[in-house]
Amino acid sequence: MQFEVKKTDNSILYKLLTGTVIPRPIGWISSVDSNGINNLAPFSFFNVVSEDPPHVMFSTVRTGNKNKDTLNNILDNKQFVVNLVTEEVVEQMNTTSQSVAPDVDEFVLAGVTPIDAVFVKPKRVKESLVHFECEMVHHYFIENHQNGGACIIIGKIITIHIDDSILMENHRINLETYKPVARLAGSNYSKLGEIFSIKRG
């Protein structure tokens, strides 16, 4: 079956894209507003885009032409932290996906522990095993949208925090102790399944 984008309802396109582009890593983004109120929200349109120098990207939808608190905060102070999601914190991550008022601290809502970053103002999630402290270097609003579109944020990683429990020799990551979680479609998530190796040609 073929779906011409201009003739297909946005809700159908969303189902097709999130159902086929899988699994997707989850960026659990923490930010802070001008009043010092913490914000924490998950984004599965997220990935690393460069290692020289290290950069990440994520995009946030703008339903009804309204910015999410995360976007407003980052546009205001140009800083955020990416906390990566593991099996142990997936329920807390899901709690922070709720739409709540800007003055609600999602760290408190989800029962996770805020700890200081080193170079940026937003807090890190103590229970997360990996944190990237980031400074925004670019943002781009998607044009010609049906319902508010999205904004892409690109951030330069300033420093990386990795829990010693998942580090092995030669800076490799122990996947058995890391246990990352990925996003599928709807309310579905995935753990790491069978792992196989193919040498590059």
PDB file of C-alpha atoms in Angstrom:
ATOM      1  CA  MET A   1       0.000   0.000   0.000  1.00  0.00           C
ATOM      2  CA  GLN A   2       1.182   3.502  -0.793  1.00  0.00           C
ATOM      3  CA  PHE A   3       0.517   6.582   1.338  1.00  0.00           C
ATOM      4  CA  GLU A   4       0.924   9.974  -0.319  1.00  0.00           C
ATOM      5  CA  VAL A   5       1.741  12.270   2.556  1.00  0.00           C
ATOM      6  CA  LYS A   6      -0.268  15.253   1.327  1.00  0.00           C
ATOM      7  CA  LYS A   7      -3.401  13.108   1.068  1.00  0.00           C
ATOM      8  CA  THR A   8      -2.980  11.165   4.319  1.00  0.00           C
ATOM      9  CA  ASP A   9      -4.341  12.237   7.703  1.00  0.00           C
ATOM     10  CA  ASN A  10      -1.697  13.235  10.222  1.00  0.00           C
ATOM     11  CA  SER A  11      -2.880  10.643  12.769  1.00  0.00           C
ATOM     12  CA  ILE A  12      -2.310   7.878  10.213  1.00  0.00           C
ATOM     13  CA  LEU A  13       1.145   9.183   9.338  1.00  0.00           C
ATOM     14  CA  TYR A  14       2.049   9.205  13.024  1.00  0.00           C
ATOM     15  CA  LYS A  15       1.003   5.565  13.417  1.00  0.00           C
ATOM     16  CA  LEU A  16       2.926   4.517  10.317  1.00  0.00           C
ATOM     17  CA  LEU A  17       6.117   6.320  11.289  1.00  0.00           C
ATOM     18  CA  THR A  18       6.186   5.319  14.953  1.00  0.00           C
ATOM     19  CA  GLY A  19       5.243   1.748  14.040  1.00  0.00           C
ATOM     20  CA  THR A  20       7.977   1.281  11.441  1.00  0.00           C
ATOM     21  CA  VAL A  21      10.921   3.362  12.682  1.00  0.00           C
ATOM     22  CA  ILE A  22      11.678   1.128  15.663  1.00  0.00           C
ATOM     23  CA  PRO A  23      13.116   0.668  18.157  1.00  0.00           C
ATOM     24  CA  ARG A  24      13.805   4.288  19.060  1.00  0.00           C
ATOM     25  CA  PRO A  25      16.072   5.379  21.923  1.00  0.00           C
ATOM     26  CA  ILE A  26      14.434   7.598  24.517  1.00  0.00           C
ATOM     27  CA  GLY A  27      15.917  10.928  25.500  1.00  0.00           C
ATOM     28  CA  TRP A  28      14.634  11.773  28.978  1.00  0.00           C
ATOM     29  CA  ILE A  29      15.203  15.509  28.794  1.00  0.00           C
ATOM     30  CA  SER A  30      15.549  17.654  31.894  1.00  0.00           C
ATOM     31  CA  SER A  31      15.396  21.433  31.698  1.00  0.00           C
ATOM     32  CA  VAL A  32      14.697  24.339  34.020  1.00  0.00           C
ATOM     33  CA  ASP A  33      12.629  27.501  33.623  1.00  0.00           C
ATOM     34  CA  SER A  34      13.504  31.082  34.548  1.00  0.00           C
ATOM     35  CA  ASN A  35      11.956  30.596  38.001  1.00  0.00           C
ATOM     36  CA  GLY A  36      14.120  27.562  38.743  1.00  0.00           C
ATOM     37  CA  ILE A  37      11.308  25.013  38.323  1.00  0.00           C
ATOM     38  CA  ASN A  38      12.555  21.662  37.054  1.00  0.00           C
ATOM     39  CA  ASN A  39      11.040  20.001  34.007  1.00  0.00           C
ATOM     40  CA  LEU A  40      11.512  16.395  32.941  1.00  0.00           C
ATOM     41  CA  ALA A  41       9.956  14.738  29.872  1.00  0.00           C
ATOM     42  CA  PRO A  42      10.688  11.811  27.522  1.00  0.00           C
ATOM     43  CA  PHE A  43      11.233  12.158  23.779  1.00  0.00           C
ATOM     44  CA  SER A  44      11.583   9.185  21.436  1.00  0.00           C
ATOM     45  CA  PHE A  45      12.341  11.265  18.354  1.00  0.00           C
ATOM     46  CA  PHE A  46      15.882  11.391  19.702  1.00  0.00           C
ATOM     47  CA  ASN A  47      19.379  10.234  18.767  1.00  0.00           C
ATOM     48  CA  VAL A  48      23.089  11.025  18.675  1.00  0.00           C
ATOM     49  CA  VAL A  49      24.059  12.801  15.459  1.00  0.00           C
ATOM     50  CA  SER A  50      27.810  13.389  15.775  1.00  0.00           C
ATOM     51  CA  GLU A  51      30.805  12.273  17.801  1.00  0.00           C
ATOM     52  CA  ASP A  52      33.334  14.844  16.548  1.00  0.00           C
ATOM     53  CA  PRO A  53      32.333  16.882  18.448  1.00  0.00           C
ATOM     54  CA  PRO A  54      29.526  14.974  20.224  1.00  0.00           C
ATOM     55  CA  HIS A  55      26.011  16.249  19.457  1.00  0.00           C
ATOM     56  CA  VAL A  56      22.507  14.919  20.048  1.00  0.00           C
ATOM     57  CA  MET A  57      19.149  15.870  18.592  1.00  0.00           C
ATOM     58  CA  PHE A  58      15.549  15.518  19.626  1.00  0.00           C
ATOM     59  CA  SER A  59      12.317  16.915  18.328  1.00  0.00           C
ATOM     60  CA  THR A  60       9.235  17.980  20.231  1.00  0.00           C
ATOM     61  CA  VAL A  61       5.748  18.237  18.769  1.00  0.00           C
ATOM     62  CA  ARG A  62       3.770  21.479  18.991  1.00  0.00           C
ATOM     63  CA  THR A  63       0.192  20.248  19.268  1.00  0.00           C
ATOM     64  CA  GLY A  64      -2.222  23.093  18.646  1.00  0.00           C
ATOM     65  CA  ASN A  65       0.683  25.412  17.797  1.00  0.00           C
ATOM     66  CA  LYS A  66       1.806  25.420  21.441  1.00  0.00           C
ATOM     67  CA  ASN A  67       5.325  24.788  22.682  1.00  0.00           C
ATOM     68  CA  LYS A  68       5.931  22.159  25.339  1.00  0.00           C
ATOM     69  CA  ASP A  69       7.577  23.386  28.541  1.00  0.00           C
ATOM     70  CA  THR A  70      10.796  21.602  27.584  1.00  0.00           C
ATOM     71  CA  LEU A  71      11.058  23.607  24.369  1.00  0.00           C
ATOM     72  CA  ASN A  72      10.265  26.920  26.059  1.00  0.00           C
ATOM     73  CA  ASN A  73      12.894  26.296  28.714  1.00  0.00           C
ATOM     74  CA  ILE A  74      15.620  25.344  26.247  1.00  0.00           C
ATOM     75  CA  LEU A  75      14.882  28.248  23.932  1.00  0.00           C
ATOM     76  CA  ASP A  76      15.095  30.516  26.983  1.00  0.00           C
ATOM     77  CA  ASN A  77      18.383  29.331  28.525  1.00  0.00           C
ATOM     78  CA  LYS A  78      19.933  27.084  25.814  1.00  0.00           C
ATOM     79  CA  GLN A  79      20.656  24.210  28.216  1.00  0.00           C
ATOM     80  CA  PHE A  80      19.364  20.691  28.869  1.00  0.00           C
ATOM     81  CA  VAL A  81      20.392  17.269  30.155  1.00  0.00           C
ATOM     82  CA  VAL A  82      19.702  13.963  28.425  1.00  0.00           C
ATOM     83  CA  ASN A  83      19.068  11.172  30.939  1.00  0.00           C
ATOM     84  CA  LEU A  84      18.970   7.758  29.279  1.00  0.00           C
ATOM     85  CA  VAL A  85      16.201   5.316  30.199  1.00  0.00           C
ATOM     86  CA  THR A  86      16.740   1.829  31.578  1.00  0.00           C
ATOM     87  CA  GLU A  87      14.414  -0.925  32.776  1.00  0.00           C
ATOM     88  CA  GLU A  88      14.669   0.298  36.374  1.00  0.00           C
ATOM     89  CA  VAL A  89      13.263   3.767  35.626  1.00  0.00           C
ATOM     90  CA  VAL A  90      10.828   3.080  32.783  1.00  0.00           C
ATOM     91  CA  GLU A  91       7.765   3.543  35.017  1.00  0.00           C
ATOM     92  CA  GLN A  92       9.053   6.876  36.302  1.00  0.00           C
ATOM     93  CA  MET A  93       9.837   7.944  32.748  1.00  0.00           C
ATOM     94  CA  ASN A  94       6.277   7.103  31.726  1.00  0.00           C
ATOM     95  CA  THR A  95       4.930   9.220  34.589  1.00  0.00           C
ATOM     96  CA  THR A  96       6.767  12.245  33.233  1.00  0.00           C
ATOM     97  CA  SER A  97       5.062  11.880  29.848  1.00  0.00           C
ATOM     98  CA  GLN A  98       1.901  13.401  31.343  1.00  0.00           C
ATOM     99  CA  SER A  99       0.809  16.873  30.322  1.00  0.00           C
ATOM    100  CA  VAL A 100       0.960  18.965  33.481  1.00  0.00           C
ATOM    101  CA  ALA A 101       1.091  22.666  34.323  1.00  0.00           C
ATOM    102  CA  PRO A 102       4.430  24.473  33.880  1.00  0.00           C
ATOM    103  CA  ASP A 103       4.812  24.934  37.649  1.00  0.00           C
ATOM    104  CA  VAL A 104       4.754  21.163  38.297  1.00  0.00           C
ATOM    105  CA  ASP A 105       8.182  19.666  39.014  1.00  0.00           C
ATOM    106  CA  GLU A 106       8.220  16.295  37.221  1.00  0.00           C
ATOM    107  CA  PHE A 107      11.112  15.092  39.372  1.00  0.00           C
ATOM    108  CA  VAL A 108       8.723  15.261  42.326  1.00  0.00           C
ATOM    109  CA  LEU A 109       5.811  13.901  40.274  1.00  0.00           C
ATOM    110  CA  ALA A 110       7.790  10.811  39.237  1.00  0.00           C
ATOM    111  CA  GLY A 111       9.606  10.337  42.525  1.00  0.00           C
ATOM    112  CA  VAL A 112      13.104  10.601  41.068  1.00  0.00           C
ATOM    113  CA  THR A 113      16.077  12.395  42.582  1.00  0.00           C
ATOM    114  CA  PRO A 114      17.420  15.638  41.078  1.00  0.00           C
ATOM    115  CA  ILE A 115      21.188  16.045  41.320  1.00  0.00           C
ATOM    116  CA  ASP A 116      23.330  18.922  40.123  1.00  0.00           C
ATOM    117  CA  ALA A 117      24.951  18.967  36.727  1.00  0.00           C
ATOM    118  CA  VAL A 118      28.508  20.268  36.452  1.00  0.00           C
ATOM    119  CA  PHE A 119      28.282  22.765  33.588  1.00  0.00           C
ATOM    120  CA  VAL A 120      24.558  23.432  33.032  1.00  0.00           C
ATOM    121  CA  LYS A 121      21.658  24.512  35.252  1.00  0.00           C
ATOM    122  CA  PRO A 122      19.154  21.674  34.590  1.00  0.00           C
ATOM    123  CA  LYS A 123      19.288  18.801  37.066  1.00  0.00           C
ATOM    124  CA  ARG A 124      20.269  15.215  36.307  1.00  0.00           C
ATOM    125  CA  VAL A 125      18.160  12.187  37.242  1.00  0.00           C
ATOM    126  CA  LYS A 126      20.211  10.360  39.867  1.00  0.00           C
ATOM    127  CA  GLU A 127      18.524   7.048  39.065  1.00  0.00           C
ATOM    128  CA  SER A 128      19.581   7.215  35.414  1.00  0.00           C
ATOM    129  CA  LEU A 129      22.868   5.504  34.568  1.00  0.00           C
ATOM    130  CA  VAL A 130      23.881   7.895  31.787  1.00  0.00           C
ATOM    131  CA  HIS A 131      23.629  11.691  31.536  1.00  0.00           C
ATOM    132  CA  PHE A 132      24.666  14.086  28.777  1.00  0.00           C
ATOM    133  CA  GLU A 133      24.969  17.727  29.794  1.00  0.00           C
ATOM    134  CA  CYS A 134      24.125  19.761  26.682  1.00  0.00           C
ATOM    135  CA  GLU A 135      24.067  23.271  25.291  1.00  0.00           C
ATOM    136  CA  MET A 136      21.683  24.030  22.435  1.00  0.00           C
ATOM    137  CA  VAL A 137      23.504  25.038  19.258  1.00  0.00           C
ATOM    138  CA  HIS A 138      20.601  25.046  16.793  1.00  0.00           C
ATOM    139  CA  HIS A 139      16.839  24.737  16.555  1.00  0.00           C
ATOM    140  CA  TYR A 140      14.525  24.468  13.583  1.00  0.00           C
ATOM    141  CA  PHE A 141      10.726  24.698  13.395  1.00  0.00           C
ATOM    142  CA  ILE A 142       9.207  22.294  10.869  1.00  0.00           C
ATOM    143  CA  GLU A 143       7.173  24.228   8.288  1.00  0.00           C
ATOM    144  CA  ASN A 144       3.945  23.496   6.367  1.00  0.00           C
ATOM    145  CA  HIS A 145       2.439  21.484   9.208  1.00  0.00           C
ATOM    146  CA  GLN A 146      -1.141  20.395   9.877  1.00  0.00           C
ATOM    147  CA  ASN A 147      -1.409  20.714  13.642  1.00  0.00           C
ATOM    148  CA  GLY A 148       1.482  22.718  15.037  1.00  0.00           C
ATOM    149  CA  GLY A 149       4.377  20.756  13.596  1.00  0.00           C
ATOM    150  CA  ALA A 150       7.527  20.159  15.598  1.00  0.00           C
ATOM    151  CA  CYS A 151      10.780  21.779  16.594  1.00  0.00           C
ATOM    152  CA  ILE A 152      14.146  20.057  16.232  1.00  0.00           C
ATOM    153  CA  ILE A 153      16.762  20.823  18.885  1.00  0.00           C
ATOM    154  CA  ILE A 154      20.450  20.068  18.341  1.00  0.00           C
ATOM    155  CA  GLY A 155      22.645  20.153  21.414  1.00  0.00           C
ATOM    156  CA  LYS A 156      26.396  19.950  21.897  1.00  0.00           C
ATOM    157  CA  ILE A 157      27.375  17.509  24.638  1.00  0.00           C
ATOM    158  CA  ILE A 158      29.550  19.324  27.181  1.00  0.00           C
ATOM    159  CA  THR A 159      30.176  16.413  29.499  1.00  0.00           C
ATOM    160  CA  ILE A 160      29.155  12.752  29.779  1.00  0.00           C
ATOM    161  CA  HIS A 161      28.351  10.953  33.040  1.00  0.00           C
ATOM    162  CA  ILE A 162      28.342   7.136  32.969  1.00  0.00           C
ATOM    163  CA  ASP A 163      27.760   5.007  36.051  1.00  0.00           C
ATOM    164  CA  ASP A 164      30.723   2.770  36.879  1.00  0.00           C
ATOM    165  CA  SER A 165      28.383  -0.249  37.090  1.00  0.00           C
ATOM    166  CA  ILE A 166      27.955  -0.329  33.299  1.00  0.00           C
ATOM    167  CA  LEU A 167      31.543   0.453  32.271  1.00  0.00           C
ATOM    168  CA  MET A 168      33.908  -2.338  31.257  1.00  0.00           C
ATOM    169  CA  GLU A 169      37.539  -2.259  30.191  1.00  0.00           C
ATOM    170  CA  ASN A 170      38.454  -0.160  27.171  1.00  0.00           C
ATOM    171  CA  HIS A 171      35.370   2.013  27.804  1.00  0.00           C
ATOM    172  CA  ARG A 172      32.904  -0.540  26.506  1.00  0.00           C
ATOM    173  CA  ILE A 173      29.353  -0.617  27.903  1.00  0.00           C
ATOM    174  CA  ASN A 174      28.088  -3.704  29.710  1.00  0.00           C
ATOM    175  CA  LEU A 175      24.649  -4.235  28.190  1.00  0.00           C
ATOM    176  CA  GLU A 176      23.700  -6.839  30.801  1.00  0.00           C
ATOM    177  CA  THR A 177      23.923  -4.247  33.570  1.00  0.00           C
ATOM    178  CA  TYR A 178      22.885  -1.226  31.465  1.00  0.00           C
ATOM    179  CA  LYS A 179      19.500  -2.673  30.345  1.00  0.00           C
ATOM    180  CA  PRO A 180      18.331   0.192  28.085  1.00  0.00           C
ATOM    181  CA  VAL A 181      14.699   0.551  27.056  1.00  0.00           C
ATOM    182  CA  ALA A 182      13.499   1.642  23.606  1.00  0.00           C
ATOM    183  CA  ARG A 183      10.221   3.045  22.315  1.00  0.00           C
ATOM    184  CA  LEU A 184       7.914   1.246  19.929  1.00  0.00           C
ATOM    185  CA  ALA A 185       4.431   2.353  18.838  1.00  0.00           C
ATOM    186  CA  GLY A 186       1.450   3.143  21.047  1.00  0.00           C
ATOM    187  CA  SER A 187       2.067   2.084  24.647  1.00  0.00           C
ATOM    188  CA  ASN A 188       4.716  -0.465  23.680  1.00  0.00           C
ATOM    189  CA  TYR A 189       8.381  -0.487  24.669  1.00  0.00           C
ATOM    190  CA  SER A 190      11.183  -2.987  24.135  1.00  0.00           C
ATOM    191  CA  LYS A 191      14.181  -4.381  25.962  1.00  0.00           C
ATOM    192  CA  LEU A 192      17.320  -5.629  24.270  1.00  0.00           C
ATOM    193  CA  GLY A 193      16.652  -8.952  22.581  1.00  0.00           C
ATOM    194  CA  GLU A 194      19.062 -11.278  20.840  1.00  0.00           C
ATOM    195  CA  ILE A 195      22.324  -9.578  19.894  1.00  0.00           C
ATOM    196  CA  PHE A 196      24.345 -10.650  16.860  1.00  0.00           C
ATOM    197  CA  SER A 197      27.483  -9.329  15.194  1.00  0.00           C
ATOM    198  CA  ILE A 198      28.396  -8.739  11.550  1.00  0.00           C
ATOM    199  CA  LYS A 199      31.896  -7.625  10.617  1.00  0.00           C
ATOM    200  CA  ARG A 200      32.107  -4.658   8.292  1.00  0.00           C
ATOM    201  CA  GLY A 201      33.040  -5.543   4.727  1.00  0.00           C
TER     202      GLY A 201
END
